[in-house]
Structures are given as structure tokens and as C-alpha cells.
């Protein structure tokens, strides 16, 4: 079993070809919560530069630091005890987050210029994907974007997480990244095309998200689940630690503004014998993020209720 791989360029076509591609994306959202896009419009030359600067950044600015991290020291201590005890509350992951207004790495040549260009392209792709979701859900064009921006304007959060999963001497004792669903809206992942490790939970079993050259993996976050009134689900996923290779992963998140009110789209709340079937509550995204910060690795359903109560 493999997650769907979709030729995104075909949504620009007409007739049967476009209809088939829209249906593939709908299936990816409804049945999987994850799918891969090829021919997504981001230049291959830019993606190659992104791989290069992110790998160089880790080697130049982070590799030595990670060897002295809490994760590395604690894992070494647990391995020395030889009792099989696992490292439960730490991930084998080195992370930086790129936002327009925070400080970016400056020692790696070309990093800022390349990642600025990449983020602009990814944001445009996210908005195209959301328009496809609008159409598939029967919502007006731009509905999801407007909901995430709290109306007109550009208030939505767009962040990029650059992760490296260094070679792990005891991968059986620690997770690369613990199982979770993503809190926000639409996630666009440029994962390593050689080193695997990302898995999703599908029908009770963990399935590998197959590495593929220069594809973008799309997954839906908790807020898309709420907005679609459960038609699209956010999917549990994790990253396994690997013993002998460094894995690169670059995830960009198009999330609602913290001030945005998130609720099921009225058109998707089915009126059944005059009873309104609204499965999900209404809440402020900022309140949800406060809950998520404490409960990221716990079941998601109580998070929705806790955010409503705030």
C-alpha cells in the first residue's frame, strides 16, 4: 500500500483529465490525509538548491551542536543501562523554524536567498491546493484561504520547519518524531528523496511515505478536518530514527491566523430532518494552539473540545 501520487499539472486541463485529477485529490484528502504531488510547478533547479543549502546548513552550523544535545546525551545514558528503556519525551530531531520576521542562519552561503524564494513558491502552491479543496468540497473559491486569514487580508500564518534526523546509534530506543497530527491547515512537505522514515497510520497499520525525487507531500491538518466537518481527516504520522544516514525534511505550514475563528463551513453542516449535524465545535485558532502545545502527542478529539471551552 502506497500513498497516492498525483500529477498536479493536470488540474490545468479540461474535461475528463481534469475531473479525474480532482477526484484523485479528493480521495487523497478523504481516504488518506496524505498525498504526493508531482509536476507541481516549483522549478526543479530551485528544489535542488534547497536540498543543497539545507544539507550544508546542518553540517556547517548544527551537526556539532546536536552531538551535545539533551536527546543525544540522554540516549547515550539509556543505552548504557542496557535495560531496553526508551527515550519517550524527546525526539531525535534537529529543527529550526523560518518565519518572515525571525532570524535566519547567516553562515551558510545562499541559505536565506534560496529559502526566501522557496517559501514564496510554496505559499502560492498551498493556496492553489486550498482552491482545489474548496472546489471538491463545493465551497466558494477562496473560502478556506479567507477563513484562515480571518477575512480579507494576509493574516494567515506561514512557517517553514527545516528538520534533520541525524544518524541514530540506537534507533530502537527513540523516535525521530513521535506520532501526532498537525495542528494547522495545509502542510507541504519536501522530504528526503533517498532516506525514508516518515510513516502514516492507515487502517490501523503504519505505512511508509515513499521517498520520491522532487515531489511535494501534502497533508491536511486538524483545522481542515474541522472546516470540512470531518469529511477530510488529519492523519497520524511519525518519523522513525535511522542508524546510518542523515534525513532531511522541510515542512511548510499554511495555518489560520491566531485570531481566526475556525468552524465547520455552513454548507457542509448537513440538515437532517431539521436537525443540524455539526460534528465539530467552533473555536479560536489561538486557543486551539494553546491546547495543542500541551497535548500534541495525545488523542486529538479532546483538543477540539478543550479549545471550545476556553
mmCIF file of C-alpha atoms in Angstrom:
data_model
loop_
_atom_site.group_PDB
_atom_site.id
_atom_site.type_symbol
_atom_site.label_atom_id
_atom_site.label_comp_id
_atom_site.label_asym_id
_atom_site.label_seq_id
_atom_site.Cartn_x
_atom_site.Cartn_y
_atom_site.Cartn_z
ATOM 1 C CA UNK A 1 0.000 0.000 0.000
ATOM 2 C CA UNK A 2 1.409 3.414 -1.003
ATOM 3 C CA UNK A 3 0.049 6.928 -0.606
ATOM 4 C CA UNK A 4 -1.405 8.445 -3.793
ATOM 5 C CA UNK A 5 0.942 10.192 -6.243
ATOM 6 C CA UNK A 6 -0.872 12.825 -8.325
ATOM 7 C CA UNK A 7 0.182 14.825 -11.381
ATOM 8 C CA UNK A 8 -0.873 18.307 -10.250
ATOM 9 C CA UNK A 9 -0.330 19.889 -13.675
ATOM 10 C CA UNK A 10 -3.447 18.099 -14.942
ATOM 11 C CA UNK A 11 -5.798 20.324 -12.926
ATOM 12 C CA UNK A 12 -4.999 22.956 -15.551
ATOM 13 C CA UNK A 13 -6.507 20.720 -18.214
ATOM 14 C CA UNK A 14 -10.124 20.309 -19.206
ATOM 15 C CA UNK A 15 -12.771 17.643 -19.339
ATOM 16 C CA UNK A 16 -12.154 14.096 -18.198
ATOM 17 C CA UNK A 17 -8.453 14.541 -17.400
ATOM 18 C CA UNK A 18 -9.115 17.426 -15.005
ATOM 19 C CA UNK A 19 -12.114 15.669 -13.434
ATOM 20 C CA UNK A 20 -10.011 12.564 -12.812
ATOM 21 C CA UNK A 21 -7.244 14.607 -11.159
ATOM 22 C CA UNK A 22 -9.735 16.474 -8.943
ATOM 23 C CA UNK A 23 -11.191 13.109 -7.904
ATOM 24 C CA UNK A 24 -7.695 11.787 -7.080
ATOM 25 C CA UNK A 25 -7.070 14.793 -4.822
ATOM 26 C CA UNK A 26 -10.467 14.361 -3.167
ATOM 27 C CA UNK A 27 -9.611 10.712 -2.488
ATOM 28 C CA UNK A 28 -6.211 11.749 -1.089
ATOM 29 C CA UNK A 29 -7.932 14.148 1.321
ATOM 30 C CA UNK A 30 -10.816 11.867 2.314
ATOM 31 C CA UNK A 31 -9.205 8.443 2.478
ATOM 32 C CA UNK A 32 -5.568 9.173 3.256
ATOM 33 C CA UNK A 33 -4.971 12.694 4.584
ATOM 34 C CA UNK A 34 -1.645 12.478 2.704
ATOM 35 C CA UNK A 35 -0.746 12.527 -0.991
ATOM 36 C CA UNK A 36 2.252 13.393 -3.143
ATOM 37 C CA UNK A 37 2.238 15.978 -5.919
ATOM 38 C CA UNK A 38 4.457 15.734 -8.966
ATOM 39 C CA UNK A 39 4.560 18.454 -11.665
ATOM 40 C CA UNK A 40 3.543 20.954 -9.001
ATOM 41 C CA UNK A 41 5.106 23.958 -10.725
ATOM 42 C CA UNK A 42 8.077 24.570 -8.409
ATOM 43 C CA UNK A 43 11.256 24.648 -10.539
ATOM 44 C CA UNK A 44 13.480 21.589 -10.100
ATOM 45 C CA UNK A 45 16.523 23.874 -10.103
ATOM 46 C CA UNK A 46 15.143 25.655 -7.010
ATOM 47 C CA UNK A 47 14.412 22.349 -5.256
ATOM 48 C CA UNK A 48 17.971 21.173 -5.902
ATOM 49 C CA UNK A 49 19.286 24.398 -4.365
ATOM 50 C CA UNK A 50 17.015 23.931 -1.341
ATOM 51 C CA UNK A 51 18.420 20.427 -0.765
ATOM 52 C CA UNK A 52 21.961 21.749 -1.077
ATOM 53 C CA UNK A 53 21.672 24.736 1.279
ATOM 54 C CA UNK A 54 19.706 22.809 3.931
ATOM 55 C CA UNK A 55 22.226 19.945 3.986
ATOM 56 C CA UNK A 56 25.135 22.399 4.100
ATOM 57 C CA UNK A 57 23.453 24.347 6.896
ATOM 58 C CA UNK A 58 23.155 21.246 9.062
ATOM 59 C CA UNK A 59 26.775 20.214 8.512
ATOM 60 C CA UNK A 60 28.160 23.699 8.987
ATOM 61 C CA UNK A 61 26.019 25.096 11.774
ATOM 62 C CA UNK A 62 24.216 22.291 13.641
ATOM 63 C CA UNK A 63 25.877 18.887 13.438
ATOM 64 C CA UNK A 64 28.368 19.523 16.242
ATOM 65 C CA UNK A 65 25.716 21.085 18.469
ATOM 66 C CA UNK A 66 23.370 18.110 18.132
ATOM 67 C CA UNK A 67 26.045 15.727 19.446
ATOM 68 C CA UNK A 68 25.871 17.630 22.750
ATOM 69 C CA UNK A 69 22.072 17.915 22.814
ATOM 70 C CA UNK A 70 19.785 16.589 25.546
ATOM 71 C CA UNK A 71 18.487 13.913 23.160
ATOM 72 C CA UNK A 72 21.991 12.643 22.341
ATOM 73 C CA UNK A 73 23.178 12.636 25.958
ATOM 74 C CA UNK A 74 20.011 11.014 27.329
ATOM 75 C CA UNK A 75 20.002 8.331 24.638
ATOM 76 C CA UNK A 76 23.629 7.508 25.364
ATOM 77 C CA UNK A 77 22.799 7.191 29.070
ATOM 78 C CA UNK A 78 19.779 4.906 28.450
ATOM 79 C CA UNK A 79 21.715 2.721 26.001
ATOM 80 C CA UNK A 80 24.437 2.285 28.628
ATOM 81 C CA UNK A 81 21.882 0.901 31.111
ATOM 82 C CA UNK A 82 21.095 -1.934 28.650
ATOM 83 C CA UNK A 83 17.601 -2.494 30.073
ATOM 84 C CA UNK A 84 15.621 -1.594 26.924
ATOM 85 C CA UNK A 85 14.225 1.598 28.436
ATOM 86 C CA UNK A 86 13.149 4.002 25.679
ATOM 87 C CA UNK A 87 13.524 7.748 25.362
ATOM 88 C CA UNK A 88 9.850 8.721 25.488
ATOM 89 C CA UNK A 89 9.550 12.515 25.669
ATOM 90 C CA UNK A 90 12.266 13.706 23.287
ATOM 91 C CA UNK A 91 12.543 13.411 19.506
ATOM 92 C CA UNK A 92 15.735 12.556 17.581
ATOM 93 C CA UNK A 93 15.313 15.693 15.500
ATOM 94 C CA UNK A 94 17.226 18.911 14.942
ATOM 95 C CA UNK A 95 14.866 21.778 13.992
ATOM 96 C CA UNK A 96 14.827 25.417 13.005
ATOM 97 C CA UNK A 97 11.697 27.370 12.062
ATOM 98 C CA UNK A 98 11.753 30.010 9.329
ATOM 99 C CA UNK A 99 9.290 32.906 9.531
ATOM 100 C CA UNK A 100 9.493 36.162 7.621
ATOM 101 C CA UNK A 101 10.314 38.103 10.766
ATOM 102 C CA UNK A 102 12.710 35.866 12.699
ATOM 103 C CA UNK A 103 16.468 35.498 12.459
ATOM 104 C CA UNK A 104 17.689 33.040 9.832
ATOM 105 C CA UNK A 105 21.022 31.214 9.563
ATOM 106 C CA UNK A 106 23.652 33.531 8.156
ATOM 107 C CA UNK A 107 26.815 31.438 7.880
ATOM 108 C CA UNK A 108 25.600 29.091 5.135
ATOM 109 C CA UNK A 109 26.116 30.684 1.684
ATOM 110 C CA UNK A 110 22.877 31.201 -0.238
ATOM 111 C CA UNK A 111 20.630 29.850 2.525
ATOM 112 C CA UNK A 112 18.492 32.943 3.077
ATOM 113 C CA UNK A 113 18.102 33.817 -0.600
ATOM 114 C CA UNK A 114 17.199 30.255 -1.586
ATOM 115 C CA UNK A 115 14.758 29.649 1.265
ATOM 116 C CA UNK A 116 13.058 33.031 0.770
ATOM 117 C CA UNK A 117 12.437 32.136 -2.876
ATOM 118 C CA UNK A 118 11.294 28.620 -1.915
ATOM 119 C CA UNK A 119 8.845 29.850 0.736
ATOM 120 C CA UNK A 120 7.224 32.255 -1.749
ATOM 121 C CA UNK A 121 6.696 29.380 -4.210
ATOM 122 C CA UNK A 122 5.349 27.057 -1.516
ATOM 123 C CA UNK A 123 2.853 29.634 -0.285
ATOM 124 C CA UNK A 124 1.452 30.005 -3.820
ATOM 125 C CA UNK A 125 1.213 26.210 -4.125
ATOM 126 C CA UNK A 126 -0.604 25.994 -0.768
ATOM 127 C CA UNK A 127 -3.193 28.493 -1.986
ATOM 128 C CA UNK A 128 -3.717 26.526 -5.217
ATOM 129 C CA UNK A 129 -4.195 23.311 -3.212
ATOM 130 C CA UNK A 130 -6.728 25.066 -0.953
ATOM 131 C CA UNK A 131 -8.670 26.251 -4.026
ATOM 132 C CA UNK A 132 -8.849 22.633 -5.224
ATOM 133 C CA UNK A 133 -10.151 21.654 -1.771
ATOM 134 C CA UNK A 134 -12.746 24.460 -1.978
ATOM 135 C CA UNK A 135 -13.981 23.130 -5.327
ATOM 136 C CA UNK A 136 -14.037 19.496 -4.210
ATOM 137 C CA UNK A 137 -15.967 20.421 -1.047
ATOM 138 C CA UNK A 138 -18.469 22.545 -3.004
ATOM 139 C CA UNK A 139 -17.332 25.758 -1.301
ATOM 140 C CA UNK A 140 -16.857 29.160 -2.971
ATOM 141 C CA UNK A 141 -13.400 29.728 -4.472
ATOM 142 C CA UNK A 142 -11.118 31.197 -1.804
ATOM 143 C CA UNK A 143 -13.276 30.035 1.142
ATOM 144 C CA UNK A 144 -10.512 28.223 3.050
ATOM 145 C CA UNK A 145 -7.976 30.999 2.457
ATOM 146 C CA UNK A 146 -10.453 33.616 3.681
ATOM 147 C CA UNK A 147 -11.291 31.537 6.762
ATOM 148 C CA UNK A 148 -7.606 31.115 7.610
ATOM 149 C CA UNK A 149 -6.895 34.819 7.089
ATOM 150 C CA UNK A 150 -9.799 35.759 9.386
ATOM 151 C CA UNK A 151 -11.479 37.504 6.458
ATOM 152 C CA UNK A 152 -9.758 39.526 3.782
ATOM 153 C CA UNK A 153 -6.068 40.347 4.038
ATOM 154 C CA UNK A 154 -2.996 38.251 4.683
ATOM 155 C CA UNK A 155 -3.111 37.328 8.356
ATOM 156 C CA UNK A 156 -2.631 33.567 7.968
ATOM 157 C CA UNK A 157 0.481 32.001 9.495
ATOM 158 C CA UNK A 158 3.005 30.589 7.044
ATOM 159 C CA UNK A 159 6.005 28.912 8.631
ATOM 160 C CA UNK A 160 8.695 26.526 7.405
ATOM 161 C CA UNK A 161 10.309 23.920 9.633
ATOM 162 C CA UNK A 162 13.716 22.678 8.480
ATOM 163 C CA UNK A 163 14.437 19.349 10.204
ATOM 164 C CA UNK A 164 17.340 16.957 10.166
ATOM 165 C CA UNK A 165 17.248 13.490 11.670
ATOM 166 C CA UNK A 166 20.919 12.640 12.240
ATOM 167 C CA UNK A 167 22.174 9.035 12.183
ATOM 168 C CA UNK A 168 20.998 7.438 15.423
ATOM 169 C CA UNK A 169 23.193 4.889 17.240
ATOM 170 C CA UNK A 170 20.155 3.265 18.935
ATOM 171 C CA UNK A 171 17.083 3.787 16.696
ATOM 172 C CA UNK A 172 15.158 1.135 18.609
ATOM 173 C CA UNK A 173 15.216 3.332 21.724
ATOM 174 C CA UNK A 174 13.934 6.661 20.341
ATOM 175 C CA UNK A 175 11.566 8.135 17.750
ATOM 176 C CA UNK A 176 12.749 10.515 15.070
ATOM 177 C CA UNK A 177 9.452 12.306 15.706
ATOM 178 C CA UNK A 178 6.660 10.932 17.870
ATOM 179 C CA UNK A 179 3.250 10.152 16.354
ATOM 180 C CA UNK A 180 0.965 13.185 16.074
ATOM 181 C CA UNK A 181 -1.479 15.005 13.838
ATOM 182 C CA UNK A 182 -0.636 18.500 12.619
ATOM 183 C CA UNK A 183 -2.445 21.347 14.345
ATOM 184 C CA UNK A 184 -2.952 23.677 11.419
ATOM 185 C CA UNK A 185 -4.280 23.785 7.882
ATOM 186 C CA UNK A 186 -2.364 22.580 4.831
ATOM 187 C CA UNK A 187 1.143 21.159 5.219
ATOM 188 C CA UNK A 188 3.553 20.961 2.286
ATOM 189 C CA UNK A 189 6.499 18.652 2.877
ATOM 190 C CA UNK A 190 9.641 18.438 0.800
ATOM 191 C CA UNK A 191 11.051 15.248 2.249
ATOM 192 C CA UNK A 192 14.339 13.482 1.676
ATOM 193 C CA UNK A 193 14.216 11.623 -1.636
ATOM 194 C CA UNK A 194 16.724 8.961 -0.592
ATOM 195 C CA UNK A 195 16.315 8.317 3.142
ATOM 196 C CA UNK A 196 12.878 7.128 4.294
ATOM 197 C CA UNK A 197 11.408 7.177 7.773
ATOM 198 C CA UNK A 198 8.105 9.046 7.502
ATOM 199 C CA UNK A 199 5.081 6.828 8.148
ATOM 200 C CA UNK A 200 1.320 7.423 8.330
ATOM 201 C CA UNK A 201 -1.287 5.436 10.238
ATOM 202 C CA UNK A 202 -3.826 3.959 7.803
ATOM 203 C CA UNK A 203 -6.467 1.403 8.777
ATOM 204 C CA UNK A 204 -4.544 0.517 11.939
ATOM 205 C CA UNK A 205 -1.156 -0.046 10.328
ATOM 206 C CA UNK A 206 1.895 2.156 9.768
ATOM 207 C CA UNK A 207 2.649 2.761 6.080
ATOM 208 C CA UNK A 208 5.823 4.293 4.656
ATOM 209 C CA UNK A 209 5.540 7.561 2.749
ATOM 210 C CA UNK A 210 7.779 6.520 -0.113
ATOM 211 C CA UNK A 211 10.688 8.884 -0.910
ATOM 212 C CA UNK A 212 10.323 10.308 -4.429
ATOM 213 C CA UNK A 213 12.549 12.809 -6.180
ATOM 214 C CA UNK A 214 11.332 16.426 -6.071
ATOM 215 C CA UNK A 215 7.708 15.706 -5.182
ATOM 216 C CA UNK A 216 5.829 17.728 -2.565
ATOM 217 C CA UNK A 217 3.891 15.718 0.022
ATOM 218 C CA UNK A 218 0.614 17.366 1.063
ATOM 219 C CA UNK A 219 -1.157 16.555 4.288
ATOM 220 C CA UNK A 220 -4.225 18.027 5.943
ATOM 221 C CA UNK A 221 -4.092 19.380 9.486
ATOM 222 C CA UNK A 222 -6.661 19.484 12.270
ATOM 223 C CA UNK A 223 -8.219 22.768 11.074
ATOM 224 C CA UNK A 224 -9.047 21.330 7.630
ATOM 225 C CA UNK A 225 -10.764 18.460 9.456
ATOM 226 C CA UNK A 226 -12.870 20.955 11.430
ATOM 227 C CA UNK A 227 -13.640 23.225 8.459
ATOM 228 C CA UNK A 228 -14.714 20.239 6.327
ATOM 229 C CA UNK A 229 -16.880 18.966 9.225
ATOM 230 C CA UNK A 230 -14.895 15.725 9.261
ATOM 231 C CA UNK A 231 -15.018 14.979 5.531
ATOM 232 C CA UNK A 232 -11.245 15.442 5.381
ATOM 233 C CA UNK A 233 -9.291 13.976 8.290
ATOM 234 C CA UNK A 234 -5.938 14.917 9.746
ATOM 235 C CA UNK A 235 -3.784 11.782 9.811
ATOM 236 C CA UNK A 236 -1.474 10.438 12.490
ATOM 237 C CA UNK A 237 2.127 10.286 11.320
ATOM 238 C CA UNK A 238 5.592 9.722 12.752
ATOM 239 C CA UNK A 239 9.247 9.613 11.745
ATOM 240 C CA UNK A 240 11.487 6.639 12.566
ATOM 241 C CA UNK A 241 15.090 7.212 13.578
ATOM 242 C CA UNK A 242 17.600 5.650 11.182
ATOM 243 C CA UNK A 243 21.008 4.216 12.154
ATOM 244 C CA UNK A 244 23.326 5.246 9.365
ATOM 245 C CA UNK A 245 22.144 8.274 7.374
ATOM 246 C CA UNK A 246 21.051 11.847 7.918
ATOM 247 C CA UNK A 247 17.458 12.511 6.781
ATOM 248 C CA UNK A 248 16.436 15.972 5.629
ATOM 249 C CA UNK A 249 12.836 17.201 5.878
ATOM 250 C CA UNK A 250 11.392 20.647 5.078
ATOM 251 C CA UNK A 251 7.759 21.165 6.108
ATOM 252 C CA UNK A 252 5.824 24.359 5.385
ATOM 253 C CA UNK A 253 2.568 25.096 7.212
ATOM 254 C CA UNK A 254 -0.269 27.288 5.924
ATOM 255 C CA UNK A 255 -2.202 27.779 9.164
ATOM 256 C CA UNK A 256 -5.008 30.078 10.276
ATOM 257 C CA UNK A 257 -4.265 33.390 11.929
ATOM 258 C CA UNK A 258 -4.254 33.013 15.718
ATOM 259 C CA UNK A 259 -7.254 35.397 15.725
ATOM 260 C CA UNK A 260 -9.219 33.345 13.187
ATOM 261 C CA UNK A 261 -12.397 31.590 14.281
ATOM 262 C CA UNK A 262 -12.420 28.027 12.949
ATOM 263 C CA UNK A 263 -15.712 26.175 12.490
ATOM 264 C CA UNK A 264 -17.313 23.780 10.017
ATOM 265 C CA UNK A 265 -18.288 25.532 6.781
ATOM 266 C CA UNK A 266 -22.077 26.096 6.993
ATOM 267 C CA UNK A 267 -22.565 24.448 3.594
ATOM 268 C CA UNK A 268 -21.046 21.228 4.973
ATOM 269 C CA UNK A 269 -23.281 21.062 8.030
ATOM 270 C CA UNK A 270 -26.000 18.689 6.800
ATOM 271 C CA UNK A 271 -29.536 19.420 7.904
ATOM 272 C CA UNK A 272 -31.133 16.047 8.569
ATOM 273 C CA UNK A 273 -34.857 16.263 9.437
ATOM 274 C CA UNK A 274 -34.242 19.833 10.578
ATOM 275 C CA UNK A 275 -31.505 18.666 12.960
ATOM 276 C CA UNK A 276 -28.135 20.262 12.326
ATOM 277 C CA UNK A 277 -25.330 17.730 12.073
ATOM 278 C CA UNK A 278 -22.368 19.834 13.150
ATOM 279 C CA UNK A 279 -19.772 17.302 14.225
ATOM 280 C CA UNK A 280 -17.069 19.795 15.207
ATOM 281 C CA UNK A 281 -17.178 22.819 17.508
ATOM 282 C CA UNK A 282 -16.241 26.434 16.848
ATOM 283 C CA UNK A 283 -13.149 27.975 18.475
ATOM 284 C CA UNK A 284 -10.349 30.497 18.097
ATOM 285 C CA UNK A 285 -7.273 29.009 16.469
ATOM 286 C CA UNK A 286 -5.064 30.712 19.079
ATOM 287 C CA UNK A 287 -6.937 28.835 21.816
ATOM 288 C CA UNK A 288 -6.501 25.583 19.921
ATOM 289 C CA UNK A 289 -2.748 26.149 19.670
ATOM 290 C CA UNK A 290 -2.553 26.685 23.444
ATOM 291 C CA UNK A 291 -4.174 23.279 23.954
ATOM 292 C CA UNK A 292 -2.083 21.645 21.226
ATOM 293 C CA UNK A 293 1.171 22.806 22.806
ATOM 294 C CA UNK A 294 0.311 20.638 25.818
ATOM 295 C CA UNK A 295 -1.419 17.743 24.022
ATOM 296 C CA UNK A 296 0.341 17.355 20.651
ATOM 297 C CA UNK A 297 1.089 13.658 21.130
ATOM 298 C CA UNK A 298 -2.271 12.800 22.728
ATOM 299 C CA UNK A 299 -5.616 11.936 21.051
ATOM 300 C CA UNK A 300 -6.893 14.860 19.000
ATOM 301 C CA UNK A 301 -10.643 14.775 19.725
ATOM 302 C CA UNK A 302 -10.353 16.154 23.312
ATOM 303 C CA UNK A 303 -8.285 19.060 21.927
ATOM 304 C CA UNK A 304 -11.252 20.353 19.918
ATOM 305 C CA UNK A 305 -13.496 20.310 22.995
ATOM 306 C CA UNK A 306 -10.841 21.872 25.237
ATOM 307 C CA UNK A 307 -10.330 24.765 22.786
ATOM 308 C CA UNK A 308 -14.092 25.388 22.695
ATOM 309 C CA UNK A 309 -14.193 25.668 26.463
ATOM 310 C CA UNK A 310 -11.571 28.421 26.600
#
